[in-house]
XYZ file of C-alpha atoms in Angstrom:
356
model
C 19.632 -18.749 -30.929
C 21.495 -15.586 -30.211
C 22.735 -14.901 -33.743
C 20.639 -11.734 -33.566
C 22.339 -10.388 -30.421
C 23.610 -6.827 -30.959
C 27.308 -6.175 -31.253
C 27.938 -3.440 -33.800
C 26.619 -2.265 -37.140
C 28.362 -5.072 -39.073
C 28.515 -8.169 -36.835
C 26.325 -9.933 -34.306
C 27.676 -11.043 -30.929
C 27.733 -14.625 -32.205
C 29.830 -13.736 -35.244
C 32.266 -11.821 -33.087
C 32.581 -14.643 -30.570
C 33.205 -17.228 -33.290
C 35.980 -15.026 -34.661
C 37.486 -14.634 -31.158
C 37.510 -18.400 -30.522
C 38.864 -19.189 -33.976
C 41.619 -16.593 -33.629
C 42.557 -17.760 -30.145
C 42.824 -21.423 -31.194
C 45.084 -20.589 -34.102
C 47.106 -17.778 -32.458
C 50.802 -17.990 -33.424
C 52.126 -16.552 -30.151
C 51.000 -15.601 -26.668
C 50.716 -11.875 -27.459
C 48.102 -12.522 -30.150
C 46.307 -14.977 -27.850
C 46.168 -12.340 -25.082
C 44.600 -9.866 -27.509
C 41.796 -12.344 -28.214
C 41.298 -12.974 -24.481
C 41.013 -9.220 -23.934
C 38.393 -9.034 -26.677
C 36.485 -11.932 -25.082
C 36.526 -10.013 -21.796
C 35.124 -6.886 -23.471
C 32.449 -8.945 -25.213
C 31.331 -10.303 -21.840
C 30.911 -6.758 -20.494
C 28.919 -5.710 -23.560
C 26.609 -8.706 -23.225
C 25.875 -7.725 -19.612
C 25.281 -4.082 -20.564
C 22.821 -5.214 -23.241
C 20.872 -7.213 -20.606
C 21.661 -10.592 -22.201
C 20.657 -13.359 -19.810
C 23.138 -15.999 -18.508
C 21.252 -18.711 -20.430
C 21.704 -16.747 -23.632
C 25.435 -16.412 -22.937
C 25.720 -20.195 -22.569
C 23.706 -20.626 -25.760
C 26.020 -18.183 -27.514
C 29.018 -20.292 -26.538
C 27.342 -23.544 -27.632
C 26.365 -22.115 -31.005
C 29.892 -20.807 -31.529
C 31.330 -24.269 -30.857
C 28.941 -25.811 -33.380
C 30.039 -23.346 -36.051
C 33.710 -23.938 -35.258
C 33.258 -27.715 -35.513
C 31.924 -27.251 -39.049
C 34.722 -24.875 -39.975
C 37.809 -26.626 -38.552
C 36.961 -30.278 -38.037
C 40.583 -31.462 -38.465
C 41.802 -29.700 -35.293
C 42.286 -32.286 -32.478
C 39.346 -32.121 -30.064
C 41.622 -32.103 -27.017
C 43.368 -28.984 -28.239
C 40.062 -27.264 -28.898
C 38.568 -28.053 -25.480
C 41.722 -27.057 -23.614
C 42.274 -23.788 -25.421
C 38.641 -22.680 -25.559
C 38.273 -22.833 -21.784
C 40.316 -19.625 -21.462
C 38.231 -17.300 -23.675
C 35.040 -18.751 -22.211
C 36.359 -18.045 -18.720
C 37.330 -14.481 -19.661
C 33.965 -13.723 -21.199
C 32.066 -15.289 -18.292
C 34.164 -13.458 -15.706
C 33.640 -10.113 -17.452
C 29.922 -10.814 -17.768
C 29.686 -11.661 -14.080
C 31.576 -8.538 -12.991
C 29.461 -6.265 -15.179
C 26.277 -7.954 -13.977
C 27.380 -7.449 -10.375
C 28.041 -3.755 -11.059
C 24.522 -3.395 -12.461
C 22.995 -5.036 -9.384
C 25.038 -2.804 -7.069
C 23.939 0.309 -8.972
C 20.286 -0.741 -8.776
C 20.617 -1.492 -5.069
C 22.317 1.859 -4.449
C 19.500 3.661 -6.291
C 16.940 1.720 -4.230
C 18.684 2.596 -0.955
C 18.920 6.273 -1.935
C 15.217 6.323 -2.788
C 14.294 4.749 0.544
C 16.568 7.214 2.360
C 14.830 10.108 0.618
C 11.444 8.711 1.649
C 12.692 8.313 5.207
C 13.851 11.935 5.277
C 10.470 13.090 4.003
C 8.653 11.079 6.673
C 10.958 12.485 9.335
C 10.045 15.974 8.132
C 6.354 15.076 8.388
C 6.915 13.942 11.968
C 8.661 17.187 12.854
C 5.826 19.158 11.265
C 3.195 17.158 13.153
C 4.914 17.663 16.492
C 5.296 21.373 15.833
C 1.640 22.111 15.120
C -0.057 19.634 17.440
C 0.368 21.740 20.601
C -1.055 24.920 19.018
C -3.845 22.903 17.432
C -4.811 21.544 20.841
C -5.063 25.086 22.217
C -7.394 26.048 19.365
C -9.598 23.025 20.070
C -9.760 23.995 23.743
C -10.962 27.477 22.828
C -13.644 26.097 20.512
C -14.924 23.753 23.220
C -15.010 26.555 25.792
C -16.954 28.971 23.591
C -19.284 26.156 22.507
C -20.149 25.355 26.123
C -20.826 29.014 26.911
C -22.997 29.307 23.814
C -24.860 26.195 24.890
C -25.749 27.875 28.190
C -27.238 30.794 26.241
C -29.256 28.456 24.005
C -30.784 26.398 26.797
C -34.282 26.673 25.318
C -33.288 25.897 21.728
C -33.379 22.219 20.811
C -31.676 22.843 17.453
C -29.072 25.061 19.089
C -28.251 22.396 21.647
C -27.933 19.804 18.874
C -25.543 22.056 16.973
C -23.456 22.550 20.106
C -23.394 18.778 20.626
C -22.091 18.262 17.083
C -19.405 20.889 17.681
C -18.305 19.025 20.805
C -18.202 15.710 18.949
C -16.133 17.249 16.153
C -13.728 18.767 18.688
C -13.337 15.425 20.403
C -12.422 13.821 17.081
C -10.029 16.660 16.349
C -8.375 16.022 19.715
C -7.996 12.345 18.766
C -6.373 13.477 15.517
C -3.868 15.577 17.470
C -3.039 12.573 19.637
C -2.429 10.479 16.495
C -0.248 13.227 15.024
C 1.879 13.262 18.169
C 2.039 9.468 18.183
C 3.237 9.572 14.596
C 5.819 12.254 15.350
C 7.118 10.329 18.366
C 6.952 6.974 16.546
C 4.372 5.649 19.021
C 2.497 2.755 17.391
C -1.304 2.820 17.226
C -3.220 0.473 19.512
C -5.228 -1.912 17.316
C -8.452 -3.445 18.577
C -10.877 -5.911 17.078
C -13.604 -3.927 15.315
C -16.226 -4.212 12.620
C -14.741 -2.185 9.768
C -18.146 -0.737 8.863
C -18.463 1.123 12.194
C -15.570 3.617 11.828
C -16.495 4.043 8.142
C -20.017 5.154 9.134
C -18.581 7.582 11.698
C -16.232 9.080 9.102
C -19.083 9.466 6.609
C -21.155 11.262 9.257
C -18.403 13.865 9.573
C -18.017 14.089 5.808
C -21.729 14.616 5.265
C -21.564 18.017 6.958
C -18.233 19.112 5.461
C -18.431 18.109 1.801
C -20.206 20.272 -0.741
C -23.870 19.523 -1.397
C -23.069 18.619 -5.016
C -21.139 15.540 -3.822
C -23.236 12.383 -3.430
C -21.881 9.518 -1.281
C -23.152 5.945 -1.595
C -22.039 3.362 0.981
C -22.662 -0.350 0.346
C -21.897 -3.216 2.739
C -21.610 -6.416 0.699
C -20.906 -8.703 3.697
C -21.818 -8.149 7.342
C -19.540 -8.382 10.390
C -16.166 -8.029 8.679
C -13.633 -7.545 11.477
C -10.127 -6.131 11.357
C -7.444 -5.454 13.942
C -6.995 -1.688 13.724
C -7.244 1.604 15.560
C -10.703 3.054 14.698
C -9.058 6.414 14.034
C -6.863 4.808 11.363
C -9.882 3.582 9.408
C -11.655 6.938 9.790
C -8.573 8.823 8.620
C -8.154 6.474 5.661
C -11.763 6.979 4.527
C -11.775 10.724 5.077
C -8.548 11.294 3.127
C -9.702 9.178 0.198
C -13.125 10.821 0.110
C -11.783 14.376 0.407
C -9.402 13.709 -2.480
C -12.272 12.237 -4.489
C -14.510 15.231 -3.759
C -11.811 17.696 -4.798
C -11.356 15.892 -8.112
C -15.062 16.449 -8.894
C -15.273 20.151 -8.115
C -16.889 22.447 -9.083
C -19.364 20.366 -11.079
C -19.860 17.714 -8.377
C -20.321 13.986 -8.752
C -20.633 10.692 -6.916
C -18.409 8.766 -4.496
C -19.130 5.041 -4.233
C -17.802 3.308 -1.118
C -18.054 -0.445 -0.867
C -16.795 -2.940 1.691
C -16.972 -6.707 1.507
C -15.111 -10.001 1.517
C -12.707 -9.919 -1.412
C -13.042 -13.605 -2.177
C -16.729 -13.217 -2.875
C -16.743 -10.056 -4.976
C -13.328 -9.280 -6.502
C -11.804 -10.958 -9.534
C -9.515 -10.165 -12.443
C -6.300 -8.278 -11.690
C -7.182 -8.095 -7.987
C -7.719 -11.827 -7.458
C -4.221 -12.269 -5.955
C -5.389 -10.283 -2.899
C -8.609 -12.225 -2.343
C -7.422 -14.868 0.127
C -9.530 -14.133 3.232
C -9.033 -10.383 2.806
C -11.513 -7.575 3.264
C -11.694 -5.109 0.416
C -12.597 -1.457 0.703
C -13.426 0.383 -2.503
C -13.589 4.166 -2.914
C -14.491 5.233 -6.457
C -15.374 8.644 -7.845
C -16.607 10.197 -11.069
C -13.965 12.920 -11.059
C -11.412 14.063 -13.587
C -9.079 11.094 -13.092
C -5.296 10.977 -13.252
C -2.868 10.235 -16.103
C -0.418 7.320 -15.575
C 2.559 9.569 -14.773
C 0.609 11.111 -11.871
C -0.602 7.738 -10.574
C 3.011 6.629 -10.076
C 3.667 9.453 -7.588
C 0.428 9.902 -5.670
C 1.631 8.034 -2.550
C 4.882 10.023 -2.322
C 5.008 12.405 0.680
C 4.524 16.069 -0.288
C 3.525 15.229 -3.871
C 0.449 17.240 -4.877
C -1.267 18.193 -8.107
C -2.869 21.226 -6.482
C -1.545 24.758 -6.548
C 1.324 25.389 -4.090
C -1.095 26.872 -1.568
C -3.833 24.328 -2.204
C -2.510 21.068 -0.785
C 0.158 19.587 1.476
C 0.655 16.352 -0.443
C 0.293 14.339 2.773
C -3.197 12.820 2.452
C -2.445 9.799 0.265
C 0.981 9.182 1.796
C -0.761 8.912 5.178
C -3.315 6.527 3.632
C -0.487 4.399 2.243
C 1.245 4.335 5.634
C -1.952 3.284 7.428
C -2.654 0.474 4.967
C 0.908 -0.858 5.234
C 0.867 -0.669 9.036
C -2.276 -2.838 9.017
C -0.595 -5.438 6.813
C -2.685 -4.541 3.768
C -2.318 -3.529 0.139
C -3.651 -0.557 -1.815
C -4.067 -0.257 -5.576
C -5.332 2.546 -7.767
C -6.875 2.718 -11.211
C -7.828 5.925 -12.980
C -9.056 7.297 -16.304
C -8.434 10.918 -17.223
C -9.679 10.787 -20.825
C -12.811 9.565 -22.585
C -16.386 9.554 -21.389
C -15.889 7.494 -18.228
C -13.325 9.379 -16.166
C -12.689 8.845 -12.492
C -10.457 7.153 -9.951
C -10.865 3.962 -7.962
C -8.879 2.959 -4.883
C -9.031 -0.625 -3.641
C -7.702 -1.336 -0.161
C -7.188 -4.953 0.930
C -6.907 -5.640 4.674
C -6.438 -8.935 6.524
C -9.672 -10.215 8.007
C -9.587 -10.897 11.744
C -11.569 -13.619 13.518
C -14.617 -12.094 15.188
C -14.308 -14.131 18.349
């Protein structure tokens, strides 16, 4: 057992503990006995600092008793049991106190991290509230000029169609402003029962006219009529943010974005199987440059961006993460930044709702 536990360059923890117990049993006076108890206390703290488990501490004590029984078998057993309870208690108490300190430090670090995240989200809310009003004014101007242009293009079928698309885009932009204000004011979204494929198709329609021509998008529906309880705008925003990020990772050479939706239980296995119980999966995969592991750990943090300071806000994936969590789902990412098969794959798992 723990004869290999670290103590110092010359002795293992077991050897030290045997020496402590042996010295305590045979101490000539109380002062010497107290010195051994102090050493037992320090040993307990060191065991905790070295991440030795409680079971290993008990095993350490048992092994020490076995060695002592072979070394000093003429000592009355009653004397041994009575006297050894003190160093064991000291070591255990020190171990417990040190272990508690470690837990408190970890909890404090966790709380500080969550507080930092909360402050970042509060800043996002302030930012959203600040720009939403001006953004709405801009949308109003676009709609007004579009309507006047439409009057001038009364005889042009293509012109009227273009004006219609401008109006549709402005309407969606207005919905985005409303969601920004709801986020800033902590107003929850209003979920409805919807087929998840519908808002995905709408988002892809908008993307088809905004993404570069060198980006190819493939959308596959593996199972029909998969319903979720969500705000349609949440699903559209989720898809658009993931696809825009994917497209940017493939520029300037271009590439392919594969989007797939289906019932997880029927199509997902391996590392993702724990999420397959009656969940819908949404996959967004690209053939871009990928991300190294150290970047993957931070991509959902608010304001984190790999782009130049003027090239990105760092809000897209944090918003995606917030949407997925608000819908009771999970999101996972896998990425390769080296080799011949680079790219990134996001898998979103959402609870399936009964269709009626």
